RNA sequence: GGGAGUUUAGCUCAGCUGGUUCAGAGCAUCUGCCUUACAAGCAGAGGGUCACUGGUUCGAACCCAGUAACUCCCACCA
């Protein structure tokens, strides 16, 4: 069989993915096995695969695949989120490109376009996940606007309303003037912005009672002169001596010449600006509060798109930023600007559109969070739900204890429409259908005609649907006792980004307890944020994110998966570097070549040599020990480390040591045959290794699994059993460590003196010949290219020497040895050991150490002392020989 | 402004209850090798005052306090 020298994944990956799909290996239905369930964090339907998804979904696939191999009924539910704001923005943009304005469309028509868009472009990301190898049960693919799901969301709203958790209120919300919607506090990102702090003169209405010299105006410092038209007061601190005499008087608001009172408020910072605050209740949260306290009117001078409204009187229709410039110009002309200062401060931006957020007063629906979130706080605090890493518990706790009410409504069309109905007089009911609404009005003795009532125009926040995800994907809301939900819920692990710990994770836990009386998942693995080399978050807007599909083409899915996981401990950021993917690809190639080697052997029916038997015994023990180690790492969710352990097991232990030990020699240009037993053992080891690596590298392991042996139709590695560790003699690992150390030292002797690996060397060991040492001879000879091994009672002259496991070794190097170099080396070694001895002896000389430390610690120090003394003595003897 | 976290080799990270897991791993670097599995490779090597300063202890990368730098979360300072 001709096998390619390098591994070519291009055809292999698609082939196996298709095969797995055809054989329904990803499919899960409830049965008697233990379930292992993950629900995918549903990406936005608008989404395209980015590096964050890659990391996230690779981790999920690793866990799912391993669980499947462990014999569990593994179920990974995929799906997408309707992402109201993001999707609506896309649809609006698409319409604009076709020359259609959203405002010209009816709600129904818009929705038609939106669904059309969703069917056509939505869910590309799920197809991309397949390239990665994601073993999701695609038959279970869910969407947060599926009919049943939609229903669940509406029912939950109605239920929470009936329970008194939901209320409607006029509240200051974060308004996104580009998306034309309110966004939650969590979706506002504060950024440091440089602006101008403008000191504006507000003329006093009457100047009669003023002291002479004192000015006839107040100065107010503001960064938002365009809101001046909405001013209804000027507030000062009640204790502020500068202004005490003016309280209760009136000033004239510039630009609109309105007289407003001067009032006091404790919240005013006397140090900031002039200590005078212009109060604009419609456009600032603090001002709104002050307005409420003082019963001030509210003048909303902005339209929903951020332009100045009719109530502004001036600059009407102008954008707020243009109006700011215009206001400054006008104030300047009127001579009302005292001065301007550069000023840097935090300004809220919309996470979705990056528009500057406008605090805006509007009627919204809210969910009271305090009581409903209590069980979700407790669940994490008492360990019912684990956060991994657990450093996030503090953050979680802090957030949950200071939780604010959740603004549920969004001024959009794409999403679940709020099931509330209004009468012409502004009375409202919450009801599922129009019919029900009419009934409810009737029962509340409100006389309305069916044609007169109107449904709320707003939709629900996207998180108000995705918080039901672990329940709704199993139809657990509508049919709370169905087989799926009973079997799969609570799910096992949730893998997601820490950024949405509150948006999503906390709310799922809340919904879980509210609607199932039970947590939605047991473990939450929080991944890091993928950053570029400069430490910046990877994002589309920065354009610093590599295209994952291109990476897959370049390095193979297996290579990229390994690359992503090599350096991504839970909760730590992942500074992405393509070099890691290269390492992954190289690893795949290494495995491929190990296979080539084994496959190229010819087999005979001879007995295994003692050398091979020893190698087999050792690797068998090593494999078991490492499987245990890897299992342990998985149990602690140290996925990166599990990968690294698997990597070293394959590369170092199997390829570099084991295969080199058993690899047949060449005689006359042809490889000797290998005995049957060694061959079979090697194949068995290789298969076990492939299984260990399968979760990380599903494709190459499946390919080799089939190339290495005849397989039945459905006998795939992805459904093979996870290897078991067999207990074995731990002494063998110890003995091999000693052997390996001496092998490395012999190779070092060769390397340091530039002796070609082709030149065979002789070795002298300064111990009496014994069966154990004798048994190791063939291995040493093979691994070091030795021509002979001798035992000696004396030191050997003209030889390089070293000590390994308290045994002296000599490699005769007549003519190749530089006495001065050897002496220098020995002296350095002696110095080091003397230093070491000194530190040990001073420790032992310390009475308090000897009396306080644990006896075994003291013993071990004594042993160190003896060993060091011995070693120094030996080294000095060797030095003495050279000096002769 | 409040809270949390991080700081160990050039890079990314391990280092579990203070003492044989010795300060470790992978990558990168350096040296020598195209040795019929693999140059996407092989064999070796070098490299760290464990951020800083004190303290506790017989003993500190690990515990305590303070300092510095960075990161994240929360917060209404115009």
Short mmCIF file of C-alpha atoms in Angstrom, two decimals, chain A residues 570-882:
data_model
loop_
_atom_site.label_atom_id
_atom_site.label_comp_id
_atom_site.label_asym_id
_atom_site.label_seq_id
_atom_site.Cartn_x
_atom_site.Cartn_y
_atom_site.Cartn_z
CA UNK A 570 -11.13 27.87 31.57
CA UNK A 571 -11.96 31.48 32.18
CA UNK A 572 -8.67 32.78 30.86
CA UNK A 573 -8.41 34.79 27.71
CA UNK A 574 -6.97 33.08 24.71
CA UNK A 575 -4.44 35.13 22.82
CA UNK A 576 -4.90 33.54 19.47
CA UNK A 577 -1.91 32.70 17.38
CA UNK A 578 -2.02 30.81 14.12
CA UNK A 579 1.14 29.07 15.23
CA UNK A 580 -0.96 26.95 17.54
CA UNK A 581 -2.98 25.68 14.60
CA UNK A 582 0.25 24.83 12.87
CA UNK A 583 1.27 22.85 15.90
CA UNK A 584 -2.06 21.06 15.67
CA UNK A 585 -1.53 20.26 12.03
CA UNK A 586 2.00 19.03 12.70
CA UNK A 587 0.66 16.78 15.39
CA UNK A 588 -1.85 15.27 12.96
CA UNK A 589 1.01 14.64 10.61
CA UNK A 590 3.02 13.00 13.35
CA UNK A 591 0.20 10.59 14.10
CA UNK A 592 -0.19 9.90 10.41
CA UNK A 593 3.45 8.93 10.13
CA UNK A 594 3.34 6.72 13.18
CA UNK A 595 0.62 4.90 11.33
CA UNK A 596 2.76 4.71 8.18
CA UNK A 597 5.57 3.16 10.13
CA UNK A 598 3.44 0.51 11.77
CA UNK A 599 1.58 -0.26 8.58
CA UNK A 600 4.83 -0.79 6.73
CA UNK A 601 6.05 -3.61 8.92
CA UNK A 602 6.14 -7.17 7.77
CA UNK A 603 5.14 -9.73 10.35
CA UNK A 604 6.49 -13.17 11.09
CA UNK A 605 5.58 -15.76 13.67
CA UNK A 606 8.73 -15.53 15.76
CA UNK A 607 8.63 -15.05 19.50
CA UNK A 608 8.92 -11.48 20.78
CA UNK A 609 12.38 -10.53 21.92
CA UNK A 610 12.94 -9.70 25.55
CA UNK A 611 13.55 -6.13 24.46
CA UNK A 612 10.15 -5.87 22.81
CA UNK A 613 8.45 -7.56 25.72
CA UNK A 614 9.94 -5.00 28.05
CA UNK A 615 8.89 -2.13 25.82
CA UNK A 616 5.37 -3.50 25.68
CA UNK A 617 5.17 -3.93 29.42
CA UNK A 618 6.44 -0.44 29.97
CA UNK A 619 4.13 1.26 27.49
CA UNK A 620 1.18 -0.68 28.77
CA UNK A 621 1.88 0.66 32.23
CA UNK A 622 2.51 4.15 30.93
CA UNK A 623 -0.71 4.15 28.93
CA UNK A 624 -2.74 3.13 31.95
CA UNK A 625 -1.15 5.74 34.15
CA UNK A 626 -1.78 8.46 31.60
CA UNK A 627 -5.38 7.43 30.95
CA UNK A 628 -5.98 7.83 34.65
CA UNK A 629 -4.31 11.19 34.60
CA UNK A 630 -6.32 12.32 31.59
CA UNK A 631 -9.58 11.16 33.15
CA UNK A 632 -8.72 13.12 36.24
CA UNK A 633 -8.00 16.24 34.20
CA UNK A 634 -11.33 15.92 32.40
CA UNK A 635 -13.14 15.58 35.69
CA UNK A 636 -11.67 18.92 36.69
CA UNK A 637 -12.51 20.45 33.31
CA UNK A 638 -8.85 21.05 32.61
CA UNK A 639 -9.36 20.44 28.96
CA UNK A 640 -6.19 22.11 27.80
CA UNK A 641 -4.14 19.98 30.11
CA UNK A 642 -5.97 16.83 29.10
CA UNK A 643 -5.06 17.64 25.52
CA UNK A 644 -1.44 18.30 26.41
CA UNK A 645 -1.22 15.02 28.30
CA UNK A 646 -2.72 13.16 25.34
CA UNK A 647 -0.36 14.96 22.99
CA UNK A 648 2.72 13.99 24.96
CA UNK A 649 1.52 10.44 25.39
CA UNK A 650 1.26 10.04 21.64
CA UNK A 651 4.27 12.03 20.57
CA UNK A 652 6.84 11.48 23.28
CA UNK A 653 5.97 8.21 24.92
CA UNK A 654 4.58 6.31 21.99
CA UNK A 655 6.43 7.71 18.99
CA UNK A 656 9.73 8.83 20.44
CA UNK A 657 10.21 6.03 22.92
CA UNK A 658 8.03 3.03 22.35
CA UNK A 659 8.13 2.88 18.56
CA UNK A 660 11.87 3.51 18.54
CA UNK A 661 12.30 0.62 20.96
CA UNK A 662 10.38 -1.93 18.95
CA UNK A 663 11.09 -0.66 15.47
CA UNK A 664 12.80 -3.46 13.51
CA UNK A 665 16.35 -2.93 12.34
CA UNK A 666 17.42 -2.65 8.77
CA UNK A 667 19.68 -5.28 7.32
CA UNK A 668 20.94 -4.99 3.76
CA UNK A 669 18.53 -2.22 2.97
CA UNK A 670 15.46 -4.06 4.08
CA UNK A 671 13.58 -3.90 7.34
CA UNK A 672 13.51 -7.10 9.34
CA UNK A 673 10.06 -8.50 10.09
CA UNK A 674 8.42 -7.88 13.42
CA UNK A 675 6.99 -10.64 15.54
CA UNK A 676 3.28 -11.10 15.64
CA UNK A 677 2.86 -10.38 19.32
CA UNK A 678 4.70 -7.09 19.25
CA UNK A 679 2.83 -6.06 16.14
CA UNK A 680 -0.55 -6.76 17.68
CA UNK A 681 0.38 -5.04 20.89
CA UNK A 682 1.50 -2.01 18.95
CA UNK A 683 -1.74 -1.89 16.98
CA UNK A 684 -3.67 -2.18 20.21
CA UNK A 685 -1.74 0.66 21.79
CA UNK A 686 -2.21 2.78 18.74
CA UNK A 687 -5.94 2.18 18.77
CA UNK A 688 -6.16 3.15 22.41
CA UNK A 689 -4.24 6.31 21.68
CA UNK A 690 -6.52 7.17 18.79
CA UNK A 691 -9.47 6.82 21.11
CA UNK A 692 -7.92 9.11 23.66
CA UNK A 693 -7.33 11.65 20.93
CA UNK A 694 -10.66 11.25 19.21
CA UNK A 695 -12.53 13.98 21.13
CA UNK A 696 -9.86 16.47 20.15
CA UNK A 697 -9.17 15.22 16.63
CA UNK A 698 -12.24 13.38 15.44
CA UNK A 699 -11.38 13.19 11.77
CA UNK A 700 -7.86 11.84 11.60
CA UNK A 701 -8.56 9.37 14.36
CA UNK A 702 -11.58 8.04 12.49
CA UNK A 703 -9.61 7.79 9.28
CA UNK A 704 -6.73 5.89 10.86
CA UNK A 705 -9.10 3.73 12.85
CA UNK A 706 -10.44 2.43 9.57
CA UNK A 707 -7.09 2.24 7.81
CA UNK A 708 -5.47 0.26 10.56
CA UNK A 709 -7.92 -2.60 10.61
CA UNK A 710 -10.93 -4.12 8.98
CA UNK A 711 -14.09 -2.60 10.46
CA UNK A 712 -17.73 -3.45 10.38
CA UNK A 713 -20.23 -1.04 8.87
CA UNK A 714 -20.91 0.86 12.08
CA UNK A 715 -17.69 0.14 13.88
CA UNK A 716 -16.45 3.69 14.18
CA UNK A 717 -14.06 5.19 16.64
CA UNK A 718 -16.58 7.86 17.51
CA UNK A 719 -18.76 5.19 19.04
CA UNK A 720 -15.92 3.09 20.38
CA UNK A 721 -15.42 2.63 24.08
CA UNK A 722 -13.22 5.02 25.98
CA UNK A 723 -10.02 3.19 27.02
CA UNK A 724 -9.81 1.85 30.50
CA UNK A 725 -6.77 2.06 32.69
CA UNK A 726 -5.59 -1.33 33.86
CA UNK A 727 -3.65 -1.48 37.06
CA UNK A 728 -0.06 -2.35 36.61
CA UNK A 729 3.24 -2.59 38.38
CA UNK A 730 4.33 0.96 39.19
CA UNK A 731 7.91 -0.26 39.57
CA UNK A 732 8.26 -0.65 35.84
CA UNK A 733 7.66 3.07 35.26
CA UNK A 734 10.36 3.88 37.80
CA UNK A 735 12.87 1.52 36.25
CA UNK A 736 12.22 2.93 32.81
CA UNK A 737 12.64 6.46 34.05
CA UNK A 738 16.11 5.49 35.22
CA UNK A 739 16.81 3.77 31.90
CA UNK A 740 15.61 6.77 29.95
CA UNK A 741 17.76 9.10 31.99
CA UNK A 742 20.88 7.11 31.19
CA UNK A 743 19.90 6.96 27.51
CA UNK A 744 19.49 10.71 27.40
CA UNK A 745 22.86 11.16 29.05
CA UNK A 746 24.60 8.89 26.56
CA UNK A 747 22.99 10.79 23.71
CA UNK A 748 24.14 13.97 25.36
CA UNK A 749 27.72 12.67 25.45
CA UNK A 750 27.42 12.11 21.73
CA UNK A 751 25.82 15.45 20.98
CA UNK A 752 28.20 17.52 23.02
CA UNK A 753 31.12 16.14 21.13
CA UNK A 754 29.53 16.14 17.72
CA UNK A 755 29.78 12.43 17.27
CA UNK A 756 27.64 11.23 14.43
CA UNK A 757 24.70 9.04 15.38
CA UNK A 758 26.05 6.56 12.85
CA UNK A 759 29.21 5.90 14.87
CA UNK A 760 28.57 3.17 17.36
CA UNK A 761 29.90 3.74 20.87
CA UNK A 762 30.95 1.46 23.69
CA UNK A 763 29.62 1.80 27.20
CA UNK A 764 31.10 0.85 30.55
CA UNK A 765 28.92 0.58 33.60
CA UNK A 766 30.59 0.60 36.99
CA UNK A 767 28.51 -2.04 38.71
CA UNK A 768 28.73 -5.79 38.87
CA UNK A 769 26.84 -7.44 36.08
CA UNK A 770 23.32 -8.41 37.20
CA UNK A 771 20.14 -9.73 35.61
CA UNK A 772 18.30 -6.43 35.70
CA UNK A 773 21.03 -4.43 34.07
CA UNK A 774 21.55 -7.24 31.62
CA UNK A 775 17.90 -7.11 30.66
CA UNK A 776 18.16 -3.46 29.79
CA UNK A 777 21.14 -3.93 27.53
CA UNK A 778 19.30 -4.48 24.25
CA UNK A 779 17.18 -1.39 24.77
CA UNK A 780 20.19 0.77 25.54
CA UNK A 781 22.09 -0.56 22.58
CA UNK A 782 19.24 0.17 20.23
CA UNK A 783 18.35 3.59 21.57
CA UNK A 784 21.94 4.84 21.73
CA UNK A 785 23.63 2.96 18.92
CA UNK A 786 26.08 1.09 21.13
CA UNK A 787 28.37 -1.60 19.90
CA UNK A 788 28.97 -3.16 23.31
CA UNK A 789 28.22 -2.82 26.99
CA UNK A 790 30.84 -3.76 29.56
CA UNK A 791 30.81 -3.93 33.33
CA UNK A 792 33.74 -2.63 35.26
CA UNK A 793 34.91 -2.39 38.83
CA UNK A 794 37.24 0.49 38.14
CA UNK A 795 37.06 3.81 36.54
CA UNK A 796 37.66 4.01 32.82
CA UNK A 797 40.28 6.31 31.44
CA UNK A 798 39.91 8.55 28.42
CA UNK A 799 36.19 8.38 28.69
CA UNK A 800 33.30 10.73 29.11
CA UNK A 801 31.46 9.90 32.27
CA UNK A 802 28.21 10.64 33.97
CA UNK A 803 26.19 9.49 36.93
CA UNK A 804 22.64 8.32 36.59
CA UNK A 805 20.66 6.83 39.47
CA UNK A 806 23.86 6.63 41.51
CA UNK A 807 25.55 4.50 38.90
CA UNK A 808 28.67 5.58 37.05
CA UNK A 809 28.74 5.30 33.28
CA UNK A 810 31.73 5.68 31.01
CA UNK A 811 31.86 6.18 27.28
CA UNK A 812 35.42 5.64 26.02
CA UNK A 813 36.32 8.36 23.57
CA UNK A 814 39.98 7.83 22.77
CA UNK A 815 41.19 10.76 20.78
CA UNK A 816 37.87 12.53 20.83
CA UNK A 817 38.18 13.83 24.31
CA UNK A 818 39.39 17.24 25.34
CA UNK A 819 40.78 16.91 28.86
CA UNK A 820 40.33 20.56 29.74
CA UNK A 821 36.68 20.52 28.67
CA UNK A 822 35.99 17.40 30.65
CA UNK A 823 37.67 18.85 33.71
CA UNK A 824 35.70 22.06 33.45
CA UNK A 825 32.50 20.09 33.19
CA UNK A 826 33.33 18.02 36.24
CA UNK A 827 34.31 21.03 38.27
CA UNK A 828 31.10 22.77 37.46
CA UNK A 829 29.18 19.72 38.51
CA UNK A 830 31.17 19.44 41.75
CA UNK A 831 30.56 23.10 42.55
CA UNK A 832 26.86 22.70 42.03
CA UNK A 833 26.67 19.66 44.25
CA UNK A 834 28.74 21.28 46.95
CA UNK A 835 26.39 24.23 47.01
CA UNK A 836 23.48 21.91 47.23
CA UNK A 837 25.13 19.94 50.02
CA UNK A 838 25.76 23.11 51.96
CA UNK A 839 22.12 24.11 51.89
CA UNK A 840 21.02 20.66 52.98
CA UNK A 841 23.55 20.50 55.77
CA UNK A 842 22.70 23.91 57.13
CA UNK A 843 19.11 22.83 57.23
CA UNK A 844 20.05 19.71 59.17
CA UNK A 845 22.25 21.73 61.50
CA UNK A 846 19.24 23.80 62.44
CA UNK A 847 17.90 22.22 65.60
CA UNK A 848 14.51 23.77 65.15
CA UNK A 849 14.18 22.19 61.74
CA UNK A 850 15.09 18.78 63.03
CA UNK A 851 12.69 19.02 65.93
CA UNK A 852 9.78 20.73 64.15
CA UNK A 853 9.67 19.29 60.69
CA UNK A 854 7.88 16.08 59.93
CA UNK A 855 10.18 13.04 60.37
CA UNK A 856 9.86 11.98 56.75
CA UNK A 857 10.99 15.41 55.65
CA UNK A 858 14.02 15.20 57.89
CA UNK A 859 14.80 11.71 56.62
CA UNK A 860 14.62 12.83 53.08
CA UNK A 861 17.04 15.66 53.84
CA UNK A 862 19.43 13.15 55.39
CA UNK A 863 19.20 11.03 52.29
CA UNK A 864 19.85 14.07 50.11
CA UNK A 865 22.94 14.75 52.19
CA UNK A 866 24.25 11.21 51.78
CA UNK A 867 23.56 11.20 48.06
CA UNK A 868 25.27 14.51 47.57
CA UNK A 869 28.33 13.40 49.53
CA UNK A 870 28.53 10.27 47.48
CA UNK A 871 28.18 12.10 44.23
CA UNK A 872 30.82 14.65 45.13
CA UNK A 873 33.21 11.88 46.06
CA UNK A 874 32.66 10.12 42.75
CA UNK A 875 33.05 13.29 40.76
CA UNK A 876 36.24 14.19 42.58
CA UNK A 877 37.68 10.78 41.83
CA UNK A 878 36.89 11.26 38.18
CA UNK A 879 38.52 14.65 38.23
CA UNK A 880 41.55 13.10 39.86
CA UNK A 881 41.85 10.60 37.05
CA UNK A 882 41.88 13.33 34.46
#
